[in-house]
mmCIF file of C-alpha atoms in Angstrom:
data_model
loop_
_atom_site.group_PDB
_atom_site.id
_atom_site.type_symbol
_atom_site.label_atom_id
_atom_site.label_comp_id
_atom_site.label_asym_id
_atom_site.label_seq_id
_atom_site.Cartn_x
_atom_site.Cartn_y
_atom_site.Cartn_z
ATOM 1 C CA MET N 107 19.407 7.450 -20.146
ATOM 2 C CA LYS N 108 18.961 8.832 -23.640
ATOM 3 C CA SER N 109 15.811 7.918 -25.533
ATOM 4 C CA LEU N 110 15.551 6.602 -29.044
ATOM 5 C CA LEU N 111 14.248 9.942 -30.332
ATOM 6 C CA LEU N 112 16.751 12.019 -28.379
ATOM 7 C CA THR N 113 19.356 11.406 -31.046
ATOM 8 C CA LEU N 114 17.112 12.866 -33.703
ATOM 9 C CA PHE N 115 16.797 16.135 -31.847
ATOM 10 C CA ILE N 116 20.453 16.252 -30.871
ATOM 11 C CA LEU N 117 21.431 15.925 -34.496
ATOM 12 C CA LEU N 118 18.793 18.399 -35.594
ATOM 13 C CA GLY N 119 20.739 21.203 -34.006
ATOM 14 C CA SER N 120 23.571 20.654 -36.425
ATOM 15 C CA PHE N 121 21.231 21.320 -39.377
ATOM 16 C CA THR N 122 19.170 24.391 -38.573
ATOM 17 C CA ALA N 123 17.476 26.069 -35.645
ATOM 18 C CA ASN N 124 14.248 26.306 -37.656
ATOM 19 C CA VAL N 125 13.872 22.529 -37.585
ATOM 20 C CA LEU N 126 13.466 22.695 -33.806
ATOM 21 C CA ALA N 127 10.614 25.204 -33.986
ATOM 22 C CA ALA N 128 7.643 22.839 -34.326
ATOM 23 C CA ASP N 129 5.924 19.850 -32.838
ATOM 24 C CA TYR N 130 6.295 16.705 -34.929
ATOM 25 C CA ARG N 131 3.955 13.976 -36.089
ATOM 26 C CA GLY N 132 5.765 10.654 -36.276
ATOM 27 C CA THR N 133 5.441 7.210 -37.801
ATOM 28 C CA CYS N 134 7.846 4.335 -38.225
ATOM 29 C CA ASP N 135 8.332 1.231 -40.340
ATOM 30 C CA ILE N 136 9.896 -1.773 -38.628
ATOM 31 C CA ASN N 137 11.710 -4.722 -40.205
ATOM 32 C CA PHE N 138 12.839 -7.661 -38.076
ATOM 33 C CA THR N 139 14.906 -10.731 -38.865
ATOM 34 C CA ALA N 140 15.340 -13.908 -36.830
ATOM 35 C CA SER N 141 17.154 -17.055 -37.836
ATOM 36 C CA ALA N 142 17.440 -20.722 -37.003
ATOM 37 C CA ALA N 143 19.903 -23.358 -38.161
ATOM 38 C CA PHE N 144 18.475 -23.527 -41.678
ATOM 39 C CA LYS N 145 15.805 -20.830 -41.789
ATOM 40 C CA ARG N 146 15.702 -17.058 -41.823
ATOM 41 C CA VAL N 147 12.442 -15.355 -40.850
ATOM 42 C CA GLN N 148 11.763 -11.763 -41.815
ATOM 43 C CA GLY N 149 8.838 -9.630 -40.842
ATOM 44 C CA THR N 150 7.428 -6.138 -40.769
ATOM 45 C CA ALA N 151 5.392 -3.926 -38.480
ATOM 46 C CA GLN N 152 4.510 -0.285 -38.075
ATOM 47 C CA CYS N 153 4.332 1.758 -34.941
ATOM 48 C CA GLU N 154 1.208 3.658 -34.057
ATOM 49 C CA ARG N 155 1.290 7.343 -34.953
ATOM 50 C CA PHE N 156 2.888 9.464 -32.255
ATOM 51 C CA ARG N 157 3.565 13.121 -31.503
ATOM 52 C CA VAL N 158 6.745 14.789 -30.298
ATOM 53 C CA GLU N 159 5.762 18.048 -28.585
ATOM 54 C CA LYS N 160 7.893 21.101 -27.987
ATOM 55 C CA VAL N 161 7.685 22.334 -24.387
ATOM 56 C CA GLY N 162 9.691 25.562 -24.056
ATOM 57 C CA ASP N 163 13.252 24.660 -25.049
ATOM 58 C CA SER N 164 12.588 20.950 -24.605
ATOM 59 C CA PHE N 165 10.817 18.161 -26.445
ATOM 60 C CA ARG N 166 8.435 15.698 -24.780
ATOM 61 C CA ILE N 167 9.447 12.249 -26.006
ATOM 62 C CA PRO N 168 6.436 9.957 -26.345
ATOM 63 C CA VAL N 169 5.943 6.277 -25.742
ATOM 64 C CA ILE N 170 5.917 4.528 -29.125
ATOM 65 C CA ALA N 171 3.591 1.530 -29.481
ATOM 66 C CA VAL N 172 3.497 -1.384 -31.921
ATOM 67 C CA GLN N 173 0.416 -3.599 -32.271
ATOM 68 C CA VAL N 174 1.447 -7.259 -31.957
ATOM 69 C CA ALA N 175 -1.541 -8.172 -34.163
ATOM 70 C CA ASP N 176 -0.073 -6.098 -37.008
ATOM 71 C CA MET N 177 3.326 -7.818 -37.014
ATOM 72 C CA ASP N 178 3.587 -9.815 -40.246
ATOM 73 C CA THR N 179 6.032 -12.453 -41.479
ATOM 74 C CA GLY N 180 4.066 -13.373 -44.595
ATOM 75 C CA ASN N 181 3.076 -16.776 -43.178
ATOM 76 C CA SER N 182 -0.220 -17.030 -41.264
ATOM 77 C CA LEU N 183 0.846 -20.055 -39.159
ATOM 78 C CA ARG N 184 4.138 -18.436 -38.215
ATOM 79 C CA ASP N 185 2.321 -15.165 -37.436
ATOM 80 C CA ARG N 186 -0.117 -17.041 -35.180
ATOM 81 C CA ASP N 187 2.795 -18.637 -33.288
ATOM 82 C CA MET N 188 4.605 -15.299 -33.022
ATOM 83 C CA ARG N 189 1.509 -13.581 -31.618
ATOM 84 C CA ARG N 190 1.057 -16.439 -29.148
ATOM 85 C CA MET N 191 4.702 -16.004 -28.049
ATOM 86 C CA PHE N 192 4.018 -12.317 -27.357
ATOM 87 C CA ASP N 193 0.749 -13.246 -25.569
ATOM 88 C CA ARG N 194 -1.218 -10.883 -27.785
ATOM 89 C CA GLU N 195 -4.486 -11.518 -25.931
ATOM 90 C CA ASN N 196 -3.125 -10.141 -22.641
ATOM 91 C CA HIS N 197 -0.381 -7.869 -24.031
ATOM 92 C CA PRO N 198 -1.497 -6.476 -27.405
ATOM 93 C CA LEU N 199 1.212 -3.789 -27.583
ATOM 94 C CA ILE N 200 5.007 -3.604 -27.506
ATOM 95 C CA PHE N 201 6.317 -0.256 -26.221
ATOM 96 C CA GLY N 202 9.470 1.759 -26.886
ATOM 97 C CA MET N 203 9.824 4.339 -24.121
ATOM 98 C CA PRO N 204 12.158 7.099 -23.087
ATOM 99 C CA GLY N 205 14.391 6.407 -20.128
ATOM 100 C CA SER N 206 13.927 8.098 -16.767
ATOM 101 C CA ASN N 207 12.911 11.464 -18.228
ATOM 102 C CA ASP N 208 10.518 12.130 -21.083
ATOM 103 C CA LEU N 209 11.655 15.747 -21.531
ATOM 104 C CA VAL N 210 14.777 16.404 -23.590
ATOM 105 C CA ASP N 211 16.353 19.830 -23.172
ATOM 106 C CA ALA N 212 17.188 20.691 -26.775
ATOM 107 C CA THR N 213 19.525 23.588 -26.003
ATOM 108 C CA LYS N 214 21.505 21.566 -23.450
ATOM 109 C CA TRP N 215 22.076 18.516 -25.647
ATOM 110 C CA ILE N 216 22.330 19.878 -29.159
ATOM 111 C CA ARG N 217 25.878 21.239 -29.122
ATOM 112 C CA LYS N 218 27.239 19.030 -26.352
ATOM 113 C CA GLU N 219 26.273 15.610 -27.650
ATOM 114 C CA VAL N 220 26.431 15.794 -31.455
ATOM 115 C CA GLU N 221 30.074 14.791 -31.638
ATOM 116 C CA GLN N 222 29.789 12.015 -29.037
ATOM 117 C CA MET N 223 26.788 10.082 -30.382
ATOM 118 C CA GLY N 224 27.805 6.434 -30.639
ATOM 119 C CA GLU N 225 25.174 4.199 -29.058
ATOM 120 C CA ILE N 226 22.004 5.485 -27.474
ATOM 121 C CA SER N 227 19.448 3.655 -25.358
ATOM 122 C CA PHE N 228 15.712 3.448 -24.919
ATOM 123 C CA VAL N 229 13.506 1.189 -22.829
ATOM 124 C CA LEU N 230 11.617 -1.656 -24.497
ATOM 125 C CA ARG N 231 8.565 -3.230 -22.890
ATOM 126 C CA ILE N 232 7.387 -6.616 -24.145
ATOM 127 C CA ARG N 233 4.578 -8.170 -22.130
ATOM 128 C CA ASP N 234 5.455 -7.370 -18.510
ATOM 129 C CA ARG N 235 9.235 -7.261 -19.057
ATOM 130 C CA VAL N 236 11.101 -3.976 -19.376
ATOM 131 C CA HIS N 237 14.760 -3.684 -20.411
ATOM 132 C CA PRO N 238 17.057 -1.008 -21.849
ATOM 133 C CA ILE N 239 18.045 -1.518 -25.475
ATOM 134 C CA ALA N 240 21.166 -0.060 -27.111
ATOM 135 C CA THR N 241 20.743 1.228 -30.646
ATOM 136 C CA THR N 242 22.621 3.197 -33.274
ATOM 137 C CA VAL N 243 21.195 5.868 -35.548
ATOM 138 C CA THR N 244 22.097 5.888 -39.243
ATOM 139 C CA ASP N 245 20.845 7.517 -42.417
ATOM 140 C CA LEU N 246 19.686 10.691 -40.720
ATOM 141 C CA SER N 247 18.272 13.192 -43.187
ATOM 142 C CA VAL N 248 16.499 16.505 -42.801
ATOM 143 C CA SER N 249 14.694 17.999 -45.771
ATOM 144 C CA ASN N 250 12.031 20.713 -45.771
ATOM 145 C CA GLY N 251 11.707 20.298 -42.006
ATOM 146 C CA GLN N 252 10.992 16.573 -42.315
ATOM 147 C CA ILE N 253 13.293 14.207 -40.458
ATOM 148 C CA HIS N 254 14.055 10.588 -41.325
ATOM 149 C CA ALA N 255 16.431 8.279 -39.491
ATOM 150 C CA THR N 256 17.140 4.565 -39.136
ATOM 151 C CA LEU N 257 17.602 2.824 -35.789
ATOM 152 C CA ASP N 258 19.324 -0.579 -35.696
ATOM 153 C CA PHE N 259 19.240 -2.782 -32.602
ATOM 154 C CA THR N 260 19.050 -6.402 -31.443
ATOM 155 C CA VAL N 261 16.456 -7.884 -29.098
ATOM 156 C CA SER N 262 17.198 -10.977 -27.000
ATOM 157 C CA LEU N 263 14.099 -13.162 -26.715
ATOM 158 C CA GLU N 264 15.576 -14.822 -23.624
ATOM 159 C CA LEU N 265 16.034 -11.458 -21.884
ATOM 160 C CA PHE N 266 12.294 -10.831 -22.279
ATOM 161 C CA GLU N 267 11.507 -14.430 -21.239
ATOM 162 C CA LEU N 268 9.996 -15.260 -24.627
ATOM 163 C CA SER N 269 10.032 -18.835 -25.919
ATOM 164 C CA PRO N 270 10.596 -18.592 -29.659
ATOM 165 C CA PRO N 271 8.375 -20.620 -31.953
ATOM 166 C CA SER N 272 9.840 -23.768 -33.476
ATOM 167 C CA PHE N 273 9.717 -25.239 -36.980
ATOM 168 C CA PHE N 274 8.111 -28.663 -37.187
ATOM 169 C CA GLY N 275 8.379 -28.859 -33.384
ATOM 170 C CA LEU N 276 12.137 -29.419 -33.629
ATOM 171 C CA VAL N 277 14.184 -26.360 -34.592
ATOM 172 C CA ARG N 278 13.777 -23.159 -32.604
ATOM 173 C CA LEU N 279 14.659 -19.657 -33.710
ATOM 174 C CA ASN N 280 17.894 -18.256 -32.342
ATOM 175 C CA ASP N 281 17.718 -15.920 -29.356
ATOM 176 C CA GLU N 282 18.617 -12.686 -31.146
ATOM 177 C CA VAL N 283 16.232 -10.781 -33.394
ATOM 178 C CA LYS N 284 17.714 -7.991 -35.516
ATOM 179 C CA VAL N 285 15.451 -4.944 -35.774
ATOM 180 C CA THR N 286 15.686 -1.990 -38.148
ATOM 181 C CA THR N 287 13.283 0.880 -37.542
ATOM 182 C CA ARG N 288 12.877 3.752 -39.988
ATOM 183 C CA ILE N 289 11.430 6.809 -38.220
ATOM 184 C CA TYR N 290 9.650 9.616 -40.064
ATOM 185 C CA LEU N 291 8.951 12.948 -38.375
ATOM 186 C CA GLN N 292 6.984 15.699 -40.045
ATOM 187 C CA PRO N 293 6.499 19.169 -38.544
ATOM 188 C CA ILE N 294 2.967 20.022 -37.529
ATOM 189 C CA GLU N 295 2.156 23.377 -39.072
#
């Protein structure tokens, strides 16, 4: 299974070999949107800083973590309910993880996969539930060795056995939450 960062390094090969020469420091900004019959809820989060390390001709893909406590919808009551849904006390982090292998062979994938990208997958862990998530990569840019890309995917609350908060005790959020993640990678000199 391909990881969420695999695509970045596959596409890097089409830009320049020099881009693949360094380890990378990474961050990401996350926007999520859920809706109900008459309400649309938007929120933001950031992942914890991470590092993508070069190991020979491969890259070690890290686990990317998001603090549930830092997820923000701009409404303190809604945020409290959201954090309760995620069981923040017992599960303070949400994880995005590579699939079965955390090492990506850059030379093997670069030329072979660039033209066949389409959807990629990573593994998402929310509380004690783990499921593969399909995502697409857009807006990839490489400038001065820095890499930026956007990942778009949908999370099913039901799949992760999450009971969405309700409004006024009557109207619940829909099952699907749309997520857009902007990843920033900067070479470590």
